[in-house]
Short mmCIF file of N, CA and C in Angstrom, two decimals:
data_model
loop_
_atom_site.label_atom_id
_atom_site.label_comp_id
_atom_site.label_asym_id
_atom_site.label_seq_id
_atom_site.Cartn_x
_atom_site.Cartn_y
_atom_site.Cartn_z
N ILE A 5 4.96 19.72 -13.43
CA ILE A 5 5.75 20.25 -12.33
C ILE A 5 7.20 19.92 -12.61
N THR A 6 8.01 20.94 -12.69
CA THR A 6 9.42 20.73 -13.02
C THR A 6 10.37 21.13 -11.90
N SER A 7 9.88 21.81 -10.89
CA SER A 7 10.72 22.23 -9.78
C SER A 7 11.14 21.03 -8.95
N ALA A 8 12.44 20.87 -8.75
CA ALA A 8 12.95 19.76 -7.96
C ALA A 8 12.43 19.81 -6.53
N VAL A 9 12.27 21.00 -6.00
CA VAL A 9 11.77 21.15 -4.63
C VAL A 9 10.33 20.65 -4.53
N LEU A 10 9.49 21.05 -5.48
CA LEU A 10 8.10 20.61 -5.45
C LEU A 10 7.99 19.11 -5.68
N VAL A 11 8.77 18.60 -6.61
CA VAL A 11 8.74 17.16 -6.89
C VAL A 11 9.18 16.36 -5.66
N SER A 12 10.21 16.83 -4.98
CA SER A 12 10.73 16.09 -3.82
C SER A 12 9.77 16.11 -2.63
N ARG A 13 8.88 17.08 -2.60
CA ARG A 13 7.91 17.14 -1.51
C ARG A 13 6.90 16.00 -1.57
N VAL A 14 6.66 15.48 -2.76
CA VAL A 14 5.65 14.43 -2.92
C VAL A 14 6.06 13.14 -2.19
N PRO A 15 7.22 12.55 -2.49
CA PRO A 15 7.59 11.34 -1.73
C PRO A 15 7.89 11.63 -0.26
N ALA A 16 8.37 12.84 0.03
CA ALA A 16 8.62 13.18 1.44
C ALA A 16 7.32 13.21 2.23
N LEU A 17 6.28 13.78 1.64
CA LEU A 17 4.97 13.81 2.32
C LEU A 17 4.42 12.40 2.46
N SER A 18 4.55 11.60 1.41
CA SER A 18 4.09 10.21 1.48
C SER A 18 4.79 9.47 2.61
N ALA A 19 6.10 9.63 2.72
CA ALA A 19 6.86 8.96 3.78
C ALA A 19 6.43 9.44 5.16
N ALA A 20 6.24 10.75 5.31
CA ALA A 20 5.84 11.29 6.61
C ALA A 20 4.47 10.77 7.04
N ILE A 21 3.54 10.76 6.11
CA ILE A 21 2.20 10.25 6.42
C ILE A 21 2.25 8.76 6.70
N SER A 22 3.07 8.03 5.95
CA SER A 22 3.22 6.58 6.16
C SER A 22 3.75 6.29 7.56
N ILE A 23 4.67 7.11 8.03
CA ILE A 23 5.21 6.94 9.38
C ILE A 23 4.09 7.05 10.41
N LEU A 24 3.26 8.07 10.26
CA LEU A 24 2.16 8.27 11.21
C LEU A 24 1.15 7.12 11.13
N ALA A 25 0.85 6.69 9.91
CA ALA A 25 -0.11 5.59 9.75
C ALA A 25 0.45 4.30 10.33
N ALA A 26 1.73 4.04 10.08
CA ALA A 26 2.35 2.83 10.62
C ALA A 26 2.34 2.85 12.15
N PHE A 27 2.57 4.03 12.71
CA PHE A 27 2.54 4.18 14.17
C PHE A 27 1.16 3.85 14.73
N SER A 28 0.11 4.11 13.95
CA SER A 28 -1.25 3.86 14.42
C SER A 28 -1.75 2.46 14.06
N PHE A 29 -0.90 1.65 13.44
CA PHE A 29 -1.33 0.33 12.96
C PHE A 29 -1.96 -0.52 14.06
N GLY A 30 -1.33 -0.62 15.20
CA GLY A 30 -1.85 -1.48 16.27
C GLY A 30 -3.27 -1.11 16.66
N PHE A 31 -3.53 0.18 16.79
CA PHE A 31 -4.85 0.68 17.13
C PHE A 31 -5.87 0.30 16.05
N ILE A 32 -5.48 0.53 14.80
CA ILE A 32 -6.39 0.26 13.68
C ILE A 32 -6.62 -1.23 13.50
N TYR A 33 -5.54 -2.01 13.53
CA TYR A 33 -5.67 -3.46 13.31
C TYR A 33 -6.49 -4.13 14.41
N ALA A 34 -6.37 -3.64 15.63
CA ALA A 34 -7.13 -4.22 16.74
C ALA A 34 -8.63 -4.07 16.50
N ARG A 35 -9.03 -3.07 15.76
CA ARG A 35 -10.44 -2.83 15.50
C ARG A 35 -10.93 -3.39 14.18
N LEU A 36 -10.03 -3.46 13.17
CA LEU A 36 -10.47 -3.85 11.83
C LEU A 36 -10.00 -5.22 11.38
N GLY A 37 -8.96 -5.74 12.00
CA GLY A 37 -8.44 -7.06 11.61
C GLY A 37 -8.12 -7.12 10.13
N ALA A 38 -8.67 -8.14 9.46
CA ALA A 38 -8.39 -8.36 8.04
C ALA A 38 -8.76 -7.17 7.17
N TRP A 39 -9.73 -6.41 7.60
CA TRP A 39 -10.17 -5.26 6.80
C TRP A 39 -9.10 -4.18 6.72
N THR A 40 -8.11 -4.25 7.58
CA THR A 40 -7.01 -3.29 7.51
C THR A 40 -6.33 -3.36 6.15
N LEU A 41 -6.12 -4.57 5.63
CA LEU A 41 -5.49 -4.72 4.32
C LEU A 41 -6.39 -4.23 3.20
N VAL A 42 -7.68 -4.46 3.32
CA VAL A 42 -8.63 -3.96 2.32
C VAL A 42 -8.57 -2.44 2.28
N ILE A 43 -8.60 -1.82 3.45
CA ILE A 43 -8.55 -0.36 3.53
C ILE A 43 -7.21 0.16 3.03
N SER A 44 -6.13 -0.51 3.42
CA SER A 44 -4.79 -0.11 3.00
C SER A 44 -4.67 -0.10 1.48
N SER A 45 -5.03 -1.20 0.86
CA SER A 45 -4.94 -1.32 -0.60
C SER A 45 -5.85 -0.29 -1.28
N SER A 46 -7.05 -0.14 -0.75
CA SER A 46 -8.00 0.80 -1.35
C SER A 46 -7.52 2.24 -1.23
N LEU A 47 -7.01 2.61 -0.07
CA LEU A 47 -6.51 3.98 0.10
C LEU A 47 -5.32 4.26 -0.82
N MET A 48 -4.41 3.30 -0.92
CA MET A 48 -3.29 3.50 -1.84
C MET A 48 -3.81 3.66 -3.27
N GLY A 49 -4.75 2.81 -3.65
CA GLY A 49 -5.31 2.91 -5.00
C GLY A 49 -6.01 4.22 -5.26
N ILE A 50 -6.83 4.65 -4.31
CA ILE A 50 -7.53 5.93 -4.46
C ILE A 50 -6.52 7.07 -4.57
N GLY A 51 -5.48 7.02 -3.75
CA GLY A 51 -4.46 8.06 -3.81
C GLY A 51 -3.74 8.09 -5.14
N PHE A 52 -3.40 6.91 -5.67
CA PHE A 52 -2.71 6.85 -6.96
C PHE A 52 -3.61 7.32 -8.10
N VAL A 53 -4.86 6.87 -8.12
CA VAL A 53 -5.78 7.32 -9.17
C VAL A 53 -5.95 8.83 -9.10
N GLY A 54 -6.16 9.33 -7.88
CA GLY A 54 -6.31 10.78 -7.72
C GLY A 54 -5.09 11.55 -8.17
N ALA A 55 -3.91 11.06 -7.82
CA ALA A 55 -2.68 11.75 -8.24
C ALA A 55 -2.53 11.72 -9.76
N GLY A 56 -2.93 10.61 -10.38
CA GLY A 56 -2.84 10.50 -11.83
C GLY A 56 -3.80 11.42 -12.56
N LEU A 57 -4.91 11.73 -11.92
CA LEU A 57 -5.93 12.59 -12.53
C LEU A 57 -5.91 14.02 -11.98
N ALA A 58 -5.00 14.30 -11.08
CA ALA A 58 -5.00 15.57 -10.35
C ALA A 58 -4.89 16.78 -11.27
N PRO A 59 -5.76 17.77 -11.02
CA PRO A 59 -5.70 19.00 -11.82
C PRO A 59 -4.69 20.01 -11.30
N SER A 60 -4.15 19.78 -10.10
CA SER A 60 -3.22 20.76 -9.52
C SER A 60 -2.23 20.07 -8.59
N TYR A 61 -1.18 20.78 -8.30
CA TYR A 61 -0.16 20.27 -7.38
C TYR A 61 -0.73 20.04 -5.99
N ASN A 62 -1.55 20.96 -5.52
CA ASN A 62 -2.14 20.81 -4.19
C ASN A 62 -3.04 19.57 -4.11
N PHE A 63 -3.72 19.26 -5.20
CA PHE A 63 -4.56 18.07 -5.20
C PHE A 63 -3.68 16.81 -5.19
N ILE A 64 -2.54 16.87 -5.86
CA ILE A 64 -1.59 15.75 -5.80
C ILE A 64 -1.17 15.53 -4.35
N LEU A 65 -0.85 16.60 -3.64
CA LEU A 65 -0.46 16.48 -2.24
C LEU A 65 -1.58 15.87 -1.39
N PHE A 66 -2.80 16.28 -1.65
CA PHE A 66 -3.94 15.70 -0.95
C PHE A 66 -4.03 14.20 -1.22
N CYS A 67 -3.86 13.80 -2.46
CA CYS A 67 -3.90 12.38 -2.83
C CYS A 67 -2.75 11.60 -2.22
N VAL A 68 -1.60 12.24 -2.09
CA VAL A 68 -0.45 11.59 -1.47
C VAL A 68 -0.71 11.32 0.01
N VAL A 69 -1.46 12.18 0.66
CA VAL A 69 -1.84 11.94 2.05
C VAL A 69 -2.69 10.66 2.13
N ILE A 70 -3.65 10.53 1.23
CA ILE A 70 -4.51 9.34 1.20
C ILE A 70 -3.66 8.09 0.93
N GLU A 71 -2.79 8.18 -0.07
CA GLU A 71 -1.91 7.06 -0.42
C GLU A 71 -0.99 6.72 0.74
N GLY A 72 -0.46 7.73 1.41
CA GLY A 72 0.48 7.51 2.51
C GLY A 72 -0.15 6.78 3.69
N ILE A 73 -1.41 7.06 3.95
CA ILE A 73 -2.11 6.34 5.02
C ILE A 73 -2.18 4.85 4.67
N GLY A 74 -2.57 4.57 3.44
CA GLY A 74 -2.64 3.18 3.01
C GLY A 74 -1.29 2.49 3.03
N ALA A 75 -0.28 3.17 2.52
CA ALA A 75 1.06 2.59 2.48
C ALA A 75 1.61 2.35 3.88
N GLY A 76 1.31 3.25 4.80
CA GLY A 76 1.79 3.11 6.17
C GLY A 76 1.19 1.92 6.89
N LEU A 77 0.00 1.51 6.49
CA LEU A 77 -0.65 0.34 7.11
C LEU A 77 -0.20 -0.97 6.47
N ASN A 78 0.32 -0.88 5.27
CA ASN A 78 0.63 -2.07 4.49
C ASN A 78 1.75 -2.92 5.09
N MET A 79 2.92 -2.35 5.29
CA MET A 79 4.05 -3.12 5.78
C MET A 79 3.82 -3.68 7.19
N PRO A 80 3.29 -2.89 8.12
CA PRO A 80 3.00 -3.48 9.43
C PRO A 80 1.99 -4.63 9.35
N PHE A 81 1.03 -4.52 8.45
CA PHE A 81 0.05 -5.61 8.30
C PHE A 81 0.76 -6.90 7.91
N PHE A 82 1.60 -6.83 6.88
CA PHE A 82 2.27 -8.04 6.42
C PHE A 82 3.27 -8.56 7.45
N MET A 83 3.99 -7.67 8.11
CA MET A 83 4.92 -8.12 9.14
C MET A 83 4.16 -8.80 10.28
N ASN A 84 3.03 -8.25 10.66
CA ASN A 84 2.20 -8.84 11.70
C ASN A 84 1.74 -10.24 11.30
N ARG A 85 1.27 -10.38 10.08
CA ARG A 85 0.77 -11.67 9.61
C ARG A 85 1.90 -12.69 9.53
N ILE A 86 3.07 -12.26 9.06
CA ILE A 86 4.21 -13.18 8.94
C ILE A 86 4.68 -13.62 10.32
N LEU A 87 4.91 -12.66 11.20
CA LEU A 87 5.43 -13.00 12.53
C LEU A 87 4.44 -13.81 13.36
N ASP A 88 3.16 -13.64 13.06
CA ASP A 88 2.13 -14.40 13.75
C ASP A 88 2.13 -15.88 13.36
N ARG A 89 2.71 -16.18 12.20
CA ARG A 89 2.64 -17.52 11.66
C ARG A 89 3.95 -18.32 11.72
N VAL A 90 5.01 -17.72 12.20
CA VAL A 90 6.28 -18.44 12.26
C VAL A 90 6.70 -18.63 13.72
N ALA A 91 7.46 -19.67 13.94
CA ALA A 91 7.97 -19.96 15.28
C ALA A 91 8.96 -18.87 15.69
N PRO A 92 9.06 -18.58 16.99
CA PRO A 92 9.99 -17.54 17.44
C PRO A 92 11.41 -17.68 16.90
N GLY A 93 11.91 -18.89 16.77
CA GLY A 93 13.26 -19.10 16.28
C GLY A 93 13.43 -18.79 14.80
N GLN A 94 12.32 -18.70 14.08
CA GLN A 94 12.36 -18.44 12.64
C GLN A 94 12.01 -16.99 12.29
N ARG A 95 11.71 -16.19 13.27
CA ARG A 95 11.25 -14.83 13.00
C ARG A 95 12.30 -13.96 12.34
N SER A 96 13.56 -14.13 12.69
CA SER A 96 14.60 -13.30 12.05
C SER A 96 14.69 -13.63 10.56
N TYR A 97 14.51 -14.90 10.21
CA TYR A 97 14.50 -15.27 8.79
C TYR A 97 13.27 -14.70 8.10
N ALA A 98 12.15 -14.74 8.78
CA ALA A 98 10.90 -14.22 8.20
C ALA A 98 10.99 -12.71 7.97
N ILE A 99 11.59 -12.00 8.91
CA ILE A 99 11.76 -10.55 8.74
C ILE A 99 12.68 -10.28 7.55
N GLY A 100 13.75 -11.05 7.43
CA GLY A 100 14.65 -10.90 6.30
C GLY A 100 13.96 -11.17 4.98
N LEU A 101 13.13 -12.20 4.95
CA LEU A 101 12.39 -12.52 3.73
C LEU A 101 11.41 -11.40 3.37
N ALA A 102 10.70 -10.90 4.37
CA ALA A 102 9.75 -9.82 4.12
C ALA A 102 10.47 -8.56 3.62
N SER A 103 11.60 -8.24 4.22
CA SER A 103 12.37 -7.08 3.78
C SER A 103 12.89 -7.28 2.36
N SER A 104 13.34 -8.49 2.05
CA SER A 104 13.79 -8.78 0.69
C SER A 104 12.67 -8.61 -0.32
N ALA A 105 11.47 -9.05 0.05
CA ALA A 105 10.32 -8.89 -0.84
C ALA A 105 10.01 -7.42 -1.07
N LEU A 106 10.14 -6.60 -0.04
CA LEU A 106 9.92 -5.17 -0.18
C LEU A 106 10.92 -4.56 -1.15
N PHE A 107 12.20 -4.90 -0.98
CA PHE A 107 13.22 -4.35 -1.86
C PHE A 107 13.09 -4.90 -3.28
N LEU A 108 12.65 -6.14 -3.42
CA LEU A 108 12.41 -6.69 -4.75
C LEU A 108 11.30 -5.89 -5.44
N GLY A 109 10.28 -5.53 -4.69
CA GLY A 109 9.22 -4.69 -5.24
C GLY A 109 9.74 -3.34 -5.70
N HIS A 110 10.63 -2.75 -4.92
CA HIS A 110 11.23 -1.47 -5.33
C HIS A 110 12.04 -1.63 -6.61
N PHE A 111 12.72 -2.76 -6.74
CA PHE A 111 13.52 -3.02 -7.94
C PHE A 111 12.63 -3.27 -9.15
N LEU A 112 11.57 -4.07 -8.98
CA LEU A 112 10.71 -4.44 -10.10
C LEU A 112 9.76 -3.32 -10.53
N ASN A 113 9.44 -2.42 -9.62
CA ASN A 113 8.47 -1.36 -9.92
C ASN A 113 8.77 -0.64 -11.23
N PRO A 114 9.95 -0.05 -11.41
CA PRO A 114 10.17 0.68 -12.67
C PRO A 114 10.19 -0.23 -13.89
N LEU A 115 10.58 -1.48 -13.71
CA LEU A 115 10.60 -2.41 -14.84
C LEU A 115 9.18 -2.80 -15.27
N LEU A 116 8.31 -3.01 -14.30
CA LEU A 116 6.95 -3.43 -14.61
C LEU A 116 6.05 -2.29 -15.06
N THR A 117 6.32 -1.09 -14.56
CA THR A 117 5.48 0.05 -14.96
C THR A 117 6.00 0.76 -16.19
N ALA A 118 7.23 0.47 -16.62
CA ALA A 118 7.82 1.16 -17.77
C ALA A 118 6.96 1.05 -19.04
N PRO A 119 6.43 -0.13 -19.38
CA PRO A 119 5.63 -0.19 -20.61
C PRO A 119 4.41 0.73 -20.59
N VAL A 120 3.75 0.79 -19.45
CA VAL A 120 2.59 1.69 -19.35
C VAL A 120 3.05 3.14 -19.44
N ARG A 121 4.11 3.47 -18.69
CA ARG A 121 4.62 4.85 -18.68
C ARG A 121 5.06 5.28 -20.07
N LEU A 122 5.79 4.42 -20.78
CA LEU A 122 6.30 4.77 -22.11
C LEU A 122 5.19 4.90 -23.14
N ASN A 123 4.15 4.08 -23.02
CA ASN A 123 3.08 4.09 -24.01
C ASN A 123 1.94 5.04 -23.69
N LEU A 124 1.65 5.23 -22.41
CA LEU A 124 0.49 6.03 -22.04
C LEU A 124 0.82 7.27 -21.21
N GLY A 125 2.04 7.33 -20.66
CA GLY A 125 2.44 8.48 -19.86
C GLY A 125 2.40 8.19 -18.37
N ILE A 126 3.01 9.08 -17.62
CA ILE A 126 3.13 8.90 -16.18
C ILE A 126 1.79 8.97 -15.47
N HIS A 127 0.90 9.84 -15.95
CA HIS A 127 -0.41 9.97 -15.30
C HIS A 127 -1.21 8.67 -15.44
N ALA A 128 -1.20 8.09 -16.64
CA ALA A 128 -1.91 6.83 -16.85
C ALA A 128 -1.30 5.70 -16.03
N THR A 129 -0.01 5.78 -15.78
CA THR A 129 0.64 4.76 -14.95
C THR A 129 0.10 4.81 -13.54
N PHE A 130 -0.01 6.01 -12.98
CA PHE A 130 -0.57 6.15 -11.64
C PHE A 130 -2.00 5.65 -11.59
N VAL A 131 -2.79 6.00 -12.61
CA VAL A 131 -4.18 5.56 -12.64
C VAL A 131 -4.26 4.04 -12.75
N THR A 132 -3.44 3.45 -13.61
CA THR A 132 -3.45 2.00 -13.79
C THR A 132 -3.08 1.27 -12.51
N VAL A 133 -1.99 1.69 -11.88
CA VAL A 133 -1.56 1.06 -10.63
C VAL A 133 -2.64 1.26 -9.56
N GLY A 134 -3.22 2.45 -9.52
CA GLY A 134 -4.28 2.71 -8.55
C GLY A 134 -5.48 1.82 -8.74
N ILE A 135 -5.90 1.64 -9.98
CA ILE A 135 -7.04 0.76 -10.26
C ILE A 135 -6.71 -0.67 -9.85
N LEU A 136 -5.49 -1.12 -10.13
CA LEU A 136 -5.09 -2.47 -9.72
C LEU A 136 -5.14 -2.62 -8.20
N LEU A 137 -4.68 -1.61 -7.48
CA LEU A 137 -4.72 -1.68 -6.02
C LEU A 137 -6.15 -1.70 -5.49
N ILE A 138 -7.03 -0.94 -6.10
CA ILE A 138 -8.44 -0.96 -5.70
C ILE A 138 -9.05 -2.33 -5.98
N LEU A 139 -8.70 -2.92 -7.12
CA LEU A 139 -9.20 -4.26 -7.44
C LEU A 139 -8.67 -5.30 -6.47
N VAL A 140 -7.41 -5.17 -6.07
CA VAL A 140 -6.85 -6.07 -5.06
C VAL A 140 -7.63 -5.93 -3.76
N GLY A 141 -7.91 -4.70 -3.35
CA GLY A 141 -8.70 -4.47 -2.14
C GLY A 141 -10.09 -5.09 -2.25
N ALA A 142 -10.72 -4.96 -3.41
CA ALA A 142 -12.05 -5.54 -3.61
C ALA A 142 -11.98 -7.07 -3.56
N PHE A 143 -10.94 -7.64 -4.17
CA PHE A 143 -10.78 -9.10 -4.14
C PHE A 143 -10.58 -9.60 -2.72
N ILE A 144 -9.75 -8.91 -1.95
CA ILE A 144 -9.50 -9.32 -0.56
C ILE A 144 -10.78 -9.20 0.26
N ALA A 145 -11.55 -8.15 0.02
CA ALA A 145 -12.82 -7.98 0.72
C ALA A 145 -13.76 -9.14 0.38
N PHE A 146 -13.87 -9.47 -0.89
CA PHE A 146 -14.72 -10.58 -1.33
C PHE A 146 -14.26 -11.89 -0.69
N TRP A 147 -12.97 -12.14 -0.75
CA TRP A 147 -12.40 -13.37 -0.19
C TRP A 147 -12.69 -13.45 1.32
N THR A 148 -12.51 -12.34 2.00
CA THR A 148 -12.73 -12.31 3.44
C THR A 148 -14.19 -12.58 3.78
N LEU A 149 -15.09 -11.98 3.03
CA LEU A 149 -16.52 -12.18 3.29
C LEU A 149 -16.99 -13.59 2.96
N VAL A 150 -16.50 -14.15 1.88
CA VAL A 150 -17.01 -15.43 1.41
C VAL A 150 -16.32 -16.64 2.04
N PHE A 151 -15.00 -16.57 2.17
CA PHE A 151 -14.26 -17.77 2.53
C PHE A 151 -13.72 -17.80 3.95
N ARG A 152 -13.63 -16.68 4.60
CA ARG A 152 -13.05 -16.65 5.94
C ARG A 152 -14.11 -16.67 7.00
N LYS A 153 -13.89 -17.51 8.00
CA LYS A 153 -14.82 -17.58 9.14
C LYS A 153 -14.29 -16.77 10.32
N THR A 154 -13.03 -16.33 10.23
CA THR A 154 -12.44 -15.57 11.30
C THR A 154 -12.12 -14.17 10.80
N ARG A 155 -11.65 -13.31 11.70
CA ARG A 155 -11.31 -11.94 11.32
C ARG A 155 -9.96 -11.85 10.61
N ALA A 156 -9.14 -12.85 10.72
CA ALA A 156 -7.78 -12.76 10.19
C ALA A 156 -7.70 -13.26 8.76
N ILE A 157 -6.83 -12.64 7.99
CA ILE A 157 -6.55 -13.11 6.63
C ILE A 157 -5.46 -14.13 6.72
#
């Protein structure tokens, strides 16, 4: 896909879906608790793997919807967990730290994925990142089942 318009629709759709998913976080988290992060990571991974293997542009858009749901649940989950664990007077610092971590991830992303992209291509990069996210989701699920006695991570 070489059209700038078509390419720009992919992150725009991801952002739009993420907004809707983030808006629904409270409803979802109230029912799933710790499993919200498992689902979030898994959906992002499934979306990335699908986008990396997609046979068509429309299938990429479908995968971006799946990824966007997961991504939209991710930041509210971590903000909820952070704010739940710090004293009210420290919350502004905690929010700043969480935001810094998010921006650090944006900065490190192209640096960390560059070796895969340069050696295997952009599609393999999406598949690799997706598989890692699915493995993270599986690890969190295992950890939650084995070591946690409560619903919270």
